[in-house]
PDB file of C-alpha atoms in Angstrom:
ATOM      1  CA  MET A   1     -25.020   8.157  16.312  1.00 57.00           C
ATOM      2  CA  ASN A   2     -21.708   7.412  18.086  1.00 65.00           C
ATOM      3  CA  LYS A   3     -18.219   8.505  17.061  1.00 70.00           C
ATOM      4  CA  PHE A   4     -17.517   5.379  15.024  1.00 69.00           C
ATOM      5  CA  HIS A   5     -20.711   5.698  12.996  1.00 75.00           C
ATOM      6  CA  ARG A   6     -20.043   9.389  12.369  1.00 78.00           C
ATOM      7  CA  ARG A   7     -16.494   8.648  11.176  1.00 73.00           C
ATOM      8  CA  LEU A   8     -17.741   5.810   8.962  1.00 77.00           C
ATOM      9  CA  ALA A   9     -20.528   7.973   7.524  1.00 83.00           C
ATOM     10  CA  PHE A  10     -18.018  10.747   6.804  1.00 81.00           C
ATOM     11  CA  ILE A  11     -15.617   8.379   5.019  1.00 82.00           C
ATOM     12  CA  VAL A  12     -18.411   6.792   2.941  1.00 84.00           C
ATOM     13  CA  THR A  13     -19.750  10.247   1.994  1.00 88.00           C
ATOM     14  CA  LEU A  14     -16.259  11.424   1.093  1.00 86.00           C
ATOM     15  CA  LEU A  15     -15.602   8.363  -1.068  1.00 88.00           C
ATOM     16  CA  LEU A  16     -18.942   8.699  -2.842  1.00 89.00           C
ATOM     17  CA  LEU A  17     -18.324  12.407  -3.448  1.00 92.00           C
ATOM     18  CA  ILE A  18     -14.801  11.840  -4.808  1.00 91.00           C
ATOM     19  CA  SER A  19     -15.947   8.953  -7.012  1.00 90.00           C
ATOM     20  CA  GLY A  20     -18.894  10.947  -8.341  1.00 91.00           C
ATOM     21  CA  LEU A  21     -16.754  13.980  -9.163  1.00 91.00           C
ATOM     22  CA  VAL A  22     -14.070  11.875 -10.863  1.00 92.00           C
ATOM     23  CA  ILE A  23     -16.641  10.172 -13.092  1.00 90.00           C
ATOM     24  CA  TYR A  24     -18.545  13.406 -13.770  1.00 88.00           C
ATOM     25  CA  PHE A  25     -15.500  15.331 -14.952  1.00 88.00           C
ATOM     26  CA  THR A  26     -14.056  12.512 -17.101  1.00 90.00           C
ATOM     27  CA  VAL A  27     -17.118  11.127 -18.875  1.00 88.00           C
ATOM     28  CA  ASP A  28     -17.499  12.137 -22.529  1.00 85.00           C
ATOM     29  CA  ILE A  29     -19.408  11.123 -25.641  1.00 84.00           C
ATOM     30  CA  ASN A  30     -17.231   8.017 -26.089  1.00 83.00           C
ATOM     31  CA  THR A  31     -18.048   6.556 -22.673  1.00 85.00           C
ATOM     32  CA  LEU A  32     -21.291   4.775 -23.527  1.00 82.00           C
ATOM     33  CA  ALA A  33     -19.849   3.268 -26.704  1.00 81.00           C
ATOM     34  CA  ASN A  34     -16.881   1.862 -24.772  1.00 83.00           C
ATOM     35  CA  LEU A  35     -18.982   0.518 -21.910  1.00 84.00           C
ATOM     36  CA  THR A  36     -21.392  -1.315 -24.208  1.00 83.00           C
ATOM     37  CA  VAL A  37     -18.554  -3.636 -25.254  1.00 83.00           C
ATOM     38  CA  PHE A  38     -17.443  -4.299 -21.660  1.00 88.00           C
ATOM     39  CA  LYS A  39     -17.006  -7.987 -20.814  1.00 90.00           C
ATOM     40  CA  PRO A  40     -17.920  -8.943 -17.206  1.00 92.00           C
ATOM     41  CA  VAL A  41     -15.029 -11.412 -17.228  1.00 94.00           C
ATOM     42  CA  GLY A  42     -12.797  -8.369 -16.728  1.00 94.00           C
ATOM     43  CA  VAL A  43     -14.309  -7.777 -13.276  1.00 95.00           C
ATOM     44  CA  LEU A  44     -13.986 -11.460 -12.392  1.00 96.00           C
ATOM     45  CA  LEU A  45     -10.324 -11.417 -13.411  1.00 96.00           C
ATOM     46  CA  ALA A  46      -9.753  -8.251 -11.368  1.00 96.00           C
ATOM     47  CA  LEU A  47     -11.373  -9.834  -8.299  1.00 97.00           C
ATOM     48  CA  GLY A  48      -9.314 -12.985  -8.799  1.00 97.00           C
ATOM     49  CA  SER A  49      -6.115 -10.984  -9.168  1.00 97.00           C
ATOM     50  CA  THR A  50      -6.885  -9.043  -5.975  1.00 97.00           C
ATOM     51  CA  SER A  51      -7.607 -12.257  -4.084  1.00 97.00           C
ATOM     52  CA  ILE A  52      -4.269 -13.777  -5.093  1.00 97.00           C
ATOM     53  CA  GLY A  53      -2.409 -10.580  -4.153  1.00 96.00           C
ATOM     54  CA  LEU A  54      -4.068 -10.416  -0.724  1.00 96.00           C
ATOM     55  CA  LEU A  55      -3.467 -14.126  -0.118  1.00 96.00           C
ATOM     56  CA  LEU A  56       0.248 -13.717  -0.874  1.00 95.00           C
ATOM     57  CA  ASP A  57       0.336 -10.706   1.453  1.00 95.00           C
ATOM     58  CA  GLY A  58      -1.023 -12.988   4.168  1.00 95.00           C
ATOM     59  CA  THR A  59       1.483 -15.783   3.528  1.00 94.00           C
ATOM     60  CA  ARG A  60       4.282 -13.199   3.477  1.00 93.00           C
ATOM     61  CA  LEU A  61       3.219 -12.068   6.956  1.00 93.00           C
ATOM     62  CA  MET A  62       3.233 -15.689   8.137  1.00 93.00           C
ATOM     63  CA  HIS A  63       6.753 -16.224   6.802  1.00 90.00           C
ATOM     64  CA  ILE A  64       8.126 -13.039   8.411  1.00 88.00           C
ATOM     65  CA  LEU A  65       6.541 -14.088  11.704  1.00 89.00           C
ATOM     66  CA  GLY A  66       8.143 -17.505  11.253  1.00 86.00           C
ATOM     67  CA  ILE A  67      11.578 -15.882  11.197  1.00 83.00           C
ATOM     68  CA  SER A  68      10.802 -14.299  14.568  1.00 80.00           C
ATOM     69  CA  GLY A  69       9.741 -17.645  16.026  1.00 82.00           C
ATOM     70  CA  GLU A  70       6.003 -16.852  16.043  1.00 85.00           C
ATOM     71  CA  LYS A  71       3.211 -18.637  14.217  1.00 90.00           C
ATOM     72  CA  ILE A  72      -0.330 -17.765  13.171  1.00 93.00           C
ATOM     73  CA  SER A  73      -2.801 -19.478  10.864  1.00 94.00           C
ATOM     74  CA  LEU A  74      -3.545 -18.319   7.324  1.00 94.00           C
ATOM     75  CA  ARG A  75      -7.022 -17.277   8.429  1.00 95.00           C
ATOM     76  CA  GLN A  76      -5.552 -15.106  11.169  1.00 95.00           C
ATOM     77  CA  ALA A  77      -2.998 -13.644   8.751  1.00 95.00           C
ATOM     78  CA  MET A  78      -5.782 -12.656   6.362  1.00 96.00           C
ATOM     79  CA  GLN A  79      -7.657 -10.941   9.199  1.00 95.00           C
ATOM     80  CA  VAL A  80      -4.514  -8.910   9.892  1.00 94.00           C
ATOM     81  CA  VAL A  81      -4.301  -7.963   6.197  1.00 95.00           C
ATOM     82  CA  PHE A  82      -7.949  -6.884   6.034  1.00 95.00           C
ATOM     83  CA  GLY A  83      -7.693  -5.045   9.360  1.00 91.00           C
ATOM     84  CA  ASN A  84      -4.886  -3.002   7.822  1.00 91.00           C
ATOM     85  CA  TYR A  85      -7.134  -1.920   4.933  1.00 91.00           C
ATOM     86  CA  PHE A  86      -9.935  -0.979   7.320  1.00 88.00           C
ATOM     87  CA  LEU A  87      -8.145   1.344   9.733  1.00 84.00           C
ATOM     88  CA  ALA A  88      -5.873   2.704   6.984  1.00 84.00           C
ATOM     89  CA  LEU A  89      -8.932   4.111   5.233  1.00 84.00           C
ATOM     90  CA  LEU A  90     -10.300   5.611   8.462  1.00 76.00           C
ATOM     91  CA  THR A  91      -7.170   7.450   9.567  1.00 72.00           C
ATOM     92  CA  PRO A  92      -5.125  10.316   8.051  1.00 65.00           C
ATOM     93  CA  GLY A  93      -2.067   9.157   6.149  1.00 56.00           C
ATOM     94  CA  ALA A  94      -3.212   5.537   6.551  1.00 59.00           C
ATOM     95  CA  THR A  95      -1.426   5.547   9.931  1.00 66.00           C
ATOM     96  CA  GLY A  96      -4.086   3.335  11.470  1.00 73.00           C
ATOM     97  CA  GLY A  97      -3.165   0.444   9.189  1.00 81.00           C
ATOM     98  CA  ALA A  98       0.059  -0.369  11.038  1.00 81.00           C
ATOM     99  CA  VAL A  99      -1.683   0.037  14.408  1.00 84.00           C
ATOM    100  CA  ALA A 100      -4.439  -2.358  13.320  1.00 86.00           C
ATOM    101  CA  GLN A 101      -1.947  -5.003  12.209  1.00 90.00           C
ATOM    102  CA  MET A 102      -0.046  -4.850  15.504  1.00 87.00           C
ATOM    103  CA  LEU A 103      -3.251  -5.070  17.552  1.00 88.00           C
ATOM    104  CA  PHE A 104      -4.538  -8.012  15.508  1.00 92.00           C
ATOM    105  CA  LEU A 105      -1.217  -9.814  15.988  1.00 91.00           C
ATOM    106  CA  LYS A 106      -1.308  -9.112  19.724  1.00 89.00           C
ATOM    107  CA  LYS A 107      -4.824 -10.557  19.797  1.00 90.00           C
ATOM    108  CA  PHE A 108      -3.448 -13.715  18.173  1.00 92.00           C
ATOM    109  CA  GLY A 109      -0.736 -14.090  20.805  1.00 89.00           C
ATOM    110  CA  VAL A 110       2.241 -12.351  19.180  1.00 87.00           C
ATOM    111  CA  PRO A 111       4.223 -10.218  21.699  1.00 84.00           C
ATOM    112  CA  THR A 112       3.977  -6.474  21.062  1.00 80.00           C
ATOM    113  CA  GLY A 113       7.714  -6.027  20.435  1.00 77.00           C
ATOM    114  CA  LYS A 114       7.821  -8.758  17.804  1.00 79.00           C
ATOM    115  CA  ALA A 115       4.577  -7.571  16.218  1.00 84.00           C
ATOM    116  CA  THR A 116       5.998  -4.057  15.875  1.00 82.00           C
ATOM    117  CA  ALA A 117       9.222  -5.316  14.283  1.00 80.00           C
ATOM    118  CA  VAL A 118       7.356  -7.652  11.928  1.00 84.00           C
ATOM    119  CA  ILE A 119       4.896  -5.010  10.686  1.00 86.00           C
ATOM    120  CA  LEU A 120       7.639  -2.405  10.304  1.00 80.00           C
ATOM    121  CA  GLY A 121       9.828  -4.906   8.445  1.00 79.00           C
ATOM    122  CA  LYS A 122       6.933  -5.842   6.169  1.00 85.00           C
ATOM    123  CA  THR A 123       6.238  -2.180   5.406  1.00 83.00           C
ATOM    124  CA  LEU A 124       9.897  -1.350   4.810  1.00 78.00           C
ATOM    125  CA  MET A 125      10.214  -4.289   2.426  1.00 81.00           C
ATOM    126  CA  THR A 126       7.218  -3.129   0.380  1.00 86.00           C
ATOM    127  CA  ILE A 127       8.447   0.462   0.182  1.00 81.00           C
ATOM    128  CA  ALA A 128      11.992  -0.687  -0.677  1.00 78.00           C
ATOM    129  CA  PHE A 129      10.627  -2.907  -3.449  1.00 83.00           C
ATOM    130  CA  LEU A 130       8.616  -0.032  -4.907  1.00 84.00           C
ATOM    131  CA  LEU A 131      11.571   2.351  -4.668  1.00 79.00           C
ATOM    132  CA  LEU A 132      13.847  -0.156  -6.408  1.00 80.00           C
ATOM    133  CA  THR A 133      11.402  -0.555  -9.294  1.00 85.00           C
ATOM    134  CA  THR A 134      10.871   3.204  -9.705  1.00 82.00           C
ATOM    135  CA  PRO A 135      14.198   3.945 -11.496  1.00 81.00           C
ATOM    136  CA  PHE A 136      13.465   1.284 -14.104  1.00 85.00           C
ATOM    137  CA  ILE A 137       9.926   2.615 -14.527  1.00 87.00           C
ATOM    138  CA  PHE A 138      11.321   6.108 -15.130  1.00 82.00           C
ATOM    139  CA  LEU A 139      13.846   4.824 -17.661  1.00 82.00           C
ATOM    140  CA  TYR A 140      11.212   2.854 -19.580  1.00 87.00           C
ATOM    141  CA  ASP A 141       8.452   5.469 -19.358  1.00 87.00           C
ATOM    142  CA  SER A 142      10.146   8.852 -19.678  1.00 78.00           C
ATOM    143  CA  LYS A 143       6.785  10.657 -20.027  1.00 79.00           C
ATOM    144  CA  ILE A 144       5.449   9.504 -16.668  1.00 82.00           C
ATOM    145  CA  ILE A 145       6.375  12.964 -15.322  1.00 76.00           C
ATOM    146  CA  PRO A 146       6.026  15.250 -18.390  1.00 68.00           C
ATOM    147  CA  VAL A 147       7.807  18.224 -16.816  1.00 64.00           C
ATOM    148  CA  LEU A 148      11.071  16.255 -16.527  1.00 63.00           C
ATOM    149  CA  SER A 149      13.477  15.976 -19.462  1.00 66.00           C
ATOM    150  CA  ASP A 150      15.061  12.666 -20.452  1.00 65.00           C
ATOM    151  CA  ASN A 151      18.310  13.669 -18.711  1.00 69.00           C
ATOM    152  CA  ALA A 152      16.418  14.627 -15.565  1.00 70.00           C
ATOM    153  CA  ILE A 153      14.594  11.283 -15.653  1.00 64.00           C
ATOM    154  CA  ILE A 154      17.904   9.411 -15.898  1.00 69.00           C
ATOM    155  CA  PHE A 155      19.383  11.466 -13.056  1.00 71.00           C
ATOM    156  CA  THR A 156      16.304  10.958 -10.853  1.00 68.00           C
ATOM    157  CA  ALA A 157      16.204   7.221 -11.571  1.00 66.00           C
ATOM    158  CA  SER A 158      19.889   6.811 -10.775  1.00 71.00           C
ATOM    159  CA  ALA A 159      19.587   8.891  -7.593  1.00 72.00           C
ATOM    160  CA  LEU A 160      16.621   6.812  -6.372  1.00 67.00           C
ATOM    161  CA  LEU A 161      18.424   3.544  -7.029  1.00 67.00           C
ATOM    162  CA  LEU A 162      21.639   4.655  -5.332  1.00 72.00           C
ATOM    163  CA  SER A 163      19.732   6.181  -2.410  1.00 69.00           C
ATOM    164  CA  THR A 164      17.809   2.968  -1.783  1.00 64.00           C
ATOM    165  CA  ILE A 165      20.966   0.864  -1.881  1.00 69.00           C
ATOM    166  CA  GLY A 166      22.831   3.425   0.218  1.00 68.00           C
ATOM    167  CA  LEU A 167      20.096   3.477   2.858  1.00 63.00           C
ATOM    168  CA  TRP A 168      20.295  -0.299   3.181  1.00 63.00           C
ATOM    169  CA  VAL A 169      24.089  -0.137   3.595  1.00 65.00           C
ATOM    170  CA  ILE A 170      23.790   2.616   6.205  1.00 62.00           C
ATOM    171  CA  ILE A 171      21.249   0.645   8.211  1.00 58.00           C
ATOM    172  CA  LYS A 172      23.196  -2.609   7.882  1.00 58.00           C
ATOM    173  CA  TYR A 173      26.450  -1.164   9.158  1.00 55.00           C
ATOM    174  CA  HIS A 174      24.883   1.180  11.759  1.00 57.00           C
ATOM    175  CA  LEU A 175      26.635   4.161  10.198  1.00 57.00           C
ATOM    176  CA  PHE A 176      24.199   6.775  11.483  1.00 61.00           C
ATOM    177  CA  ALA A 177      23.466   5.441  14.975  1.00 65.00           C
ATOM    178  CA  ARG A 178      25.591   8.182  16.579  1.00 66.00           C
ATOM    179  CA  LEU A 179      23.937  10.817  14.399  1.00 66.00           C
ATOM    180  CA  ILE A 180      20.491   9.662  15.555  1.00 70.00           C
ATOM    181  CA  VAL A 181      21.594   9.895  19.183  1.00 71.00           C
ATOM    182  CA  LYS A 182      22.923  13.444  18.663  1.00 73.00           C
ATOM    183  CA  ILE A 183      19.695  14.525  16.939  1.00 75.00           C
ATOM    184  CA  ALA A 184      17.639  12.951  19.732  1.00 73.00           C
ATOM    185  CA  LYS A 185      19.609  14.856  22.368  1.00 75.00           C
ATOM    186  CA  ALA A 186      19.015  18.120  20.505  1.00 78.00           C
ATOM    187  CA  LEU A 187      15.241  17.573  20.418  1.00 78.00           C
ATOM    188  CA  PRO A 188      12.788  18.050  23.293  1.00 81.00           C
ATOM    189  CA  VAL A 189      12.920  15.051  25.646  1.00 74.00           C
ATOM    190  CA  HIS A 190       9.607  13.571  24.484  1.00 77.00           C
ATOM    191  CA  ARG A 191      10.457  13.894  20.790  1.00 75.00           C
ATOM    192  CA  GLY A 192      13.954  12.561  21.389  1.00 74.00           C
ATOM    193  CA  HIS A 193      12.597   9.440  23.040  1.00 76.00           C
ATOM    194  CA  GLN A 194      10.166   8.932  20.156  1.00 72.00           C
ATOM    195  CA  LEU A 195      13.003   9.189  17.626  1.00 69.00           C
ATOM    196  CA  LEU A 196      15.167   6.716  19.546  1.00 72.00           C
ATOM    197  CA  GLU A 197      12.243   4.271  19.886  1.00 73.00           C
ATOM    198  CA  LEU A 198      11.574   4.472  16.145  1.00 69.00           C
ATOM    199  CA  PHE A 199      15.261   3.934  15.396  1.00 70.00           C
ATOM    200  CA  GLN A 200      15.367   0.882  17.680  1.00 70.00           C
ATOM    201  CA  GLU A 201      12.260  -0.518  15.981  1.00 66.00           C
ATOM    202  CA  ILE A 202      13.843  -0.067  12.548  1.00 68.00           C
ATOM    203  CA  LYS A 203      17.043  -1.757  13.754  1.00 68.00           C
ATOM    204  CA  GLU A 204      15.037  -4.670  15.146  1.00 67.00           C
ATOM    205  CA  ALA A 205      13.033  -4.955  11.932  1.00 64.00           C
ATOM    206  CA  THR A 206      16.158  -5.035   9.741  1.00 66.00           C
ATOM    207  CA  ARG A 207      17.831  -7.506  12.118  1.00 68.00           C
ATOM    208  CA  LEU A 208      14.781  -9.714  11.857  1.00 65.00           C
ATOM    209  CA  LEU A 209      14.761  -9.551   8.060  1.00 63.00           C
ATOM    210  CA  LYS A 210      18.462 -10.492   7.897  1.00 67.00           C
ATOM    211  CA  LYS A 211      18.049 -13.420  10.283  1.00 68.00           C
ATOM    212  CA  SER A 212      17.208 -15.998   7.606  1.00 71.00           C
ATOM    213  CA  PRO A 213      18.632 -15.157   4.128  1.00 72.00           C
ATOM    214  CA  LEU A 214      16.932 -18.026   2.306  1.00 77.00           C
ATOM    215  CA  MET A 215      13.532 -17.152   3.775  1.00 79.00           C
ATOM    216  CA  MET A 216      14.203 -13.529   2.855  1.00 78.00           C
ATOM    217  CA  VAL A 217      14.513 -14.536  -0.806  1.00 79.00           C
ATOM    218  CA  LEU A 218      11.111 -16.221  -0.604  1.00 84.00           C
ATOM    219  CA  ILE A 219       9.578 -13.217   1.151  1.00 84.00           C
ATOM    220  CA  CYS A 220      11.011 -10.844  -1.465  1.00 84.00           C
ATOM    221  CA  LEU A 221       9.476 -12.968  -4.211  1.00 87.00           C
ATOM    222  CA  GLU A 222       6.155 -13.026  -2.363  1.00 90.00           C
ATOM    223  CA  SER A 223       6.278  -9.246  -2.010  1.00 90.00           C
ATOM    224  CA  GLY A 224       6.868  -8.682  -5.711  1.00 91.00           C
ATOM    225  CA  ILE A 225       4.305 -11.220  -6.883  1.00 94.00           C
ATOM    226  CA  SER A 226       1.726  -9.974  -4.382  1.00 95.00           C
ATOM    227  CA  LEU A 227       2.140  -6.385  -5.581  1.00 94.00           C
ATOM    228  CA  PHE A 228       1.991  -7.518  -9.217  1.00 95.00           C
ATOM    229  CA  PHE A 229      -1.403  -9.189  -8.713  1.00 97.00           C
ATOM    230  CA  LEU A 230      -2.755  -6.289  -6.648  1.00 95.00           C
ATOM    231  CA  TYR A 231      -1.760  -3.825  -9.369  1.00 95.00           C
ATOM    232  CA  ALA A 232      -2.931  -6.065 -12.220  1.00 96.00           C
ATOM    233  CA  ILE A 233      -6.514  -4.998 -11.473  1.00 96.00           C
ATOM    234  CA  LEU A 234      -6.304  -2.271 -14.117  1.00 95.00           C
ATOM    235  CA  PRO A 235      -5.086  -4.525 -16.964  1.00 95.00           C
ATOM    236  CA  CYS A 236      -7.922  -6.933 -16.081  1.00 96.00           C
ATOM    237  CA  LEU A 237     -10.509  -4.144 -16.261  1.00 95.00           C
ATOM    238  CA  MET A 238      -8.987  -2.857 -19.504  1.00 94.00           C
ATOM    239  CA  TYR A 239      -9.239  -6.370 -20.927  1.00 93.00           C
ATOM    240  CA  GLY A 240     -12.942  -6.241 -20.056  1.00 93.00           C
ATOM    241  CA  LEU A 241     -13.198  -3.140 -22.257  1.00 91.00           C
ATOM    242  CA  GLY A 242     -11.667  -5.048 -25.152  1.00 88.00           C
ATOM    243  CA  VAL A 243      -8.239  -3.400 -24.959  1.00 88.00           C
ATOM    244  CA  ASP A 244      -5.656  -5.816 -26.358  1.00 83.00           C
ATOM    245  CA  ASP A 245      -2.983  -3.546 -27.810  1.00 83.00           C
ATOM    246  CA  ALA A 246      -1.907  -1.479 -24.781  1.00 87.00           C
ATOM    247  CA  ASP A 247       1.682  -1.175 -23.595  1.00 91.00           C
ATOM    248  CA  TRP A 248       1.092  -3.414 -20.601  1.00 93.00           C
ATOM    249  CA  LEU A 249       4.570  -2.849 -19.198  1.00 93.00           C
ATOM    250  CA  MET A 250       3.883   0.897 -19.136  1.00 94.00           C
ATOM    251  CA  VAL A 251       0.458   0.344 -17.567  1.00 95.00           C
ATOM    252  CA  MET A 252       1.905  -1.809 -14.778  1.00 95.00           C
ATOM    253  CA  GLY A 253       4.827   0.589 -14.302  1.00 93.00           C
ATOM    254  CA  ARG A 254       2.464   3.490 -13.732  1.00 94.00           C
ATOM    255  CA  MET A 255       0.406   1.417 -11.309  1.00 94.00           C
ATOM    256  CA  PHE A 256       3.570   0.696  -9.301  1.00 93.00           C
ATOM    257  CA  PHE A 257       4.523   4.380  -9.379  1.00 91.00           C
ATOM    258  CA  LEU A 258       1.062   5.562  -8.300  1.00 92.00           C
ATOM    259  CA  ASN A 259       0.874   3.108  -5.424  1.00 90.00           C
ATOM    260  CA  MET A 260       4.327   4.124  -4.237  1.00 86.00           C
ATOM    261  CA  LEU A 261       3.130   7.752  -4.058  1.00 85.00           C
ATOM    262  CA  LEU A 262       0.110   6.682  -2.012  1.00 86.00           C
ATOM    263  CA  TYR A 263       2.409   5.542   0.800  1.00 81.00           C
ATOM    264  CA  PHE A 264       3.275   9.207   1.401  1.00 79.00           C
ATOM    265  CA  THR A 265      -0.123  10.896   1.003  1.00 81.00           C
ATOM    266  CA  PRO A 266      -1.728  12.572   4.052  1.00 78.00           C
ATOM    267  CA  THR A 267      -5.357  11.768   3.200  1.00 79.00           C
ATOM    268  CA  PRO A 268      -7.162   8.710   4.689  1.00 75.00           C
ATOM    269  CA  GLY A 269      -6.221   5.730   2.513  1.00 74.00           C
ATOM    270  CA  GLY A 270      -4.971   8.103  -0.188  1.00 81.00           C
ATOM    271  CA  SER A 271      -8.552   9.177  -0.950  1.00 83.00           C
ATOM    272  CA  GLY A 272      -8.708  11.854  -3.629  1.00 85.00           C
ATOM    273  CA  VAL A 273      -4.994  11.618  -4.387  1.00 87.00           C
ATOM    274  CA  ALA A 274      -5.395   8.071  -5.705  1.00 90.00           C
ATOM    275  CA  GLU A 275      -8.264   8.933  -8.034  1.00 92.00           C
ATOM    276  CA  GLY A 276      -6.699  12.201  -9.217  1.00 91.00           C
ATOM    277  CA  GLY A 277      -3.308  10.571  -9.762  1.00 91.00           C
ATOM    278  CA  PHE A 278      -4.934   7.740 -11.674  1.00 94.00           C
ATOM    279  CA  VAL A 279      -6.668  10.160 -14.038  1.00 93.00           C
ATOM    280  CA  LEU A 280      -3.436  12.076 -14.688  1.00 91.00           C
ATOM    281  CA  LEU A 281      -1.355   8.955 -15.303  1.00 93.00           C
ATOM    282  CA  PHE A 282      -3.804   6.903 -17.364  1.00 94.00           C
ATOM    283  CA  LYS A 283      -6.022   9.336 -19.277  1.00 90.00           C
ATOM    284  CA  ASN A 284      -3.992   8.730 -22.445  1.00 89.00           C
ATOM    285  CA  LEU A 285      -3.590   4.968 -21.959  1.00 91.00           C
ATOM    286  CA  VAL A 286      -7.200   3.821 -21.539  1.00 91.00           C
ATOM    287  CA  PRO A 287     -10.208   4.070 -23.919  1.00 89.00           C
ATOM    288  CA  ALA A 288     -11.633   7.580 -24.271  1.00 85.00           C
ATOM    289  CA  GLY A 289     -14.115   8.581 -21.591  1.00 89.00           C
ATOM    290  CA  THR A 290     -13.393   5.609 -19.312  1.00 92.00           C
ATOM    291  CA  VAL A 291     -10.519   6.863 -17.158  1.00 92.00           C
ATOM    292  CA  GLY A 292     -12.811   8.077 -14.345  1.00 93.00           C
ATOM    293  CA  ILE A 293     -14.897   4.914 -14.326  1.00 94.00           C
ATOM    294  CA  LEU A 294     -11.762   2.764 -14.320  1.00 94.00           C
ATOM    295  CA  ALA A 295     -10.309   4.836 -11.469  1.00 94.00           C
ATOM    296  CA  VAL A 296     -13.401   4.272  -9.336  1.00 94.00           C
ATOM    297  CA  ALA A 297     -13.643   0.572 -10.261  1.00 94.00           C
ATOM    298  CA  TRP A 298      -9.963   0.123  -9.365  1.00 95.00           C
ATOM    299  CA  ARG A 299     -10.473   1.757  -5.965  1.00 94.00           C
ATOM    300  CA  ILE A 300     -13.604  -0.267  -5.213  1.00 94.00           C
ATOM    301  CA  ILE A 301     -11.876  -3.581  -5.917  1.00 95.00           C
ATOM    302  CA  SER A 302      -8.458  -2.751  -4.476  1.00 94.00           C
ATOM    303  CA  GLU A 303      -9.463  -0.755  -1.377  1.00 92.00           C
ATOM    304  CA  TYR A 304     -13.158  -0.550  -0.587  1.00 93.00           C
ATOM    305  CA  LEU A 305     -13.991  -4.270  -0.701  1.00 95.00           C
ATOM    306  CA  PRO A 306     -11.032  -5.181   1.566  1.00 95.00           C
ATOM    307  CA  PHE A 307     -12.096  -2.244   3.760  1.00 93.00           C
ATOM    308  CA  LEU A 308     -15.564  -3.769   4.257  1.00 93.00           C
ATOM    309  CA  ILE A 309     -14.117  -7.179   5.060  1.00 94.00           C
ATOM    310  CA  GLY A 310     -11.708  -5.514   7.491  1.00 92.00           C
ATOM    311  CA  LEU A 311     -14.628  -3.691   9.115  1.00 90.00           C
ATOM    312  CA  PHE A 312     -16.368  -7.027   9.725  1.00 90.00           C
ATOM    313  CA  TYR A 313     -13.323  -8.669  11.322  1.00 91.00           C
ATOM    314  CA  THR A 314     -12.398  -5.620  13.408  1.00 88.00           C
ATOM    315  CA  VAL A 315     -15.866  -5.214  14.894  1.00 85.00           C
ATOM    316  CA  LYS A 316     -16.104  -8.983  15.425  1.00 86.00           C
ATOM    317  CA  LEU A 317     -12.808  -9.193  17.341  1.00 86.00           C
ATOM    318  CA  PHE A 318     -12.648  -5.826  19.131  1.00 81.00           C
ATOM    319  CA  GLY A 319     -16.070  -4.164  18.997  1.00 75.00           C
ATOM    320  CA  GLU A 320     -17.025  -0.595  18.103  1.00 68.00           C
ATOM    321  CA  ASN A 321     -15.590   0.934  21.290  1.00 66.00           C
ATOM    322  CA  PHE A 322     -12.114  -0.179  20.238  1.00 62.00           C
ATOM    323  CA  ILE A 323     -12.556   1.538  16.836  1.00 61.00           C
ATOM    324  CA  ASN A 324     -13.697   4.751  18.540  1.00 59.00           C
ATOM    325  CA  LYS A 325     -10.450   4.848  20.528  1.00 60.00           C
ATOM    326  CA  GLN A 326      -8.227   4.083  17.512  1.00 56.00           C
ATOM    327  CA  THR A 327      -9.796   6.770  15.304  1.00 53.00           C
ATOM    328  CA  ASP A 328      -9.611   9.609  17.849  1.00 56.00           C
TER     329      ASP A 328
END
């Protein structure tokens, strides 16, 4: 068994173990009664919602590339999207996802510099969108973090909103370029160069995103709608369980919040953190005894199926030796 197969076997075992434990510790006497009324249309709706979200993620990539003067087909864009899911789940902190996207784009003829700026810009836009929605989620759902008081929630929400806007202003007007240079000089030479390279990449990404304001509006809309459909998996599955009286705005808000947290988790693809966070956030919002099953179903549809498709395309285009090198 080579390195790739060992890594894949480890990830599959880990996912099965996490899923099994989540279901085991959340199942109760109400589970069977709730599952007997489950409507398969819920799964079909969840799959459809995921497909639309992934498709919009692909068209968003095409539009950002268009701003840079590059062009790929929708089929190629979707391979980039699925490649991201594949290597993100194989590498700590999902770091391999960005690498996979850049390598796929390079394979399709996009210069490395532009590919780096495009992927970084795409990632920054997603994170910025999630950060901008977080204050409103906190204000609407004050119990999302039980240990915080209402005043603390308002303060946190306001601080997040102002920080996000302030960061954009700082980047736009290059207010901390000199500070970055000073910090880089104070670091060891290798680390200093890495910091300066990252800063230049961020500058190029923001310059690229500002290049076409009208296209930026479209891309922002695509980002929001894509995320909405990707996170609507849970409402679809809840509909399959016959839930029709939930606070859907709260459900979607918590999905946005959870997925924002997953951008900063150190585990491969957020494994373990995603399932545990889901249980904590939704145990009082879904039918009794189903939170673990819904957590696993959500992960299968939102992550594991795209992961398998990404595996197919990655092996097809690059081979297993490439994957061995990228997962070292």
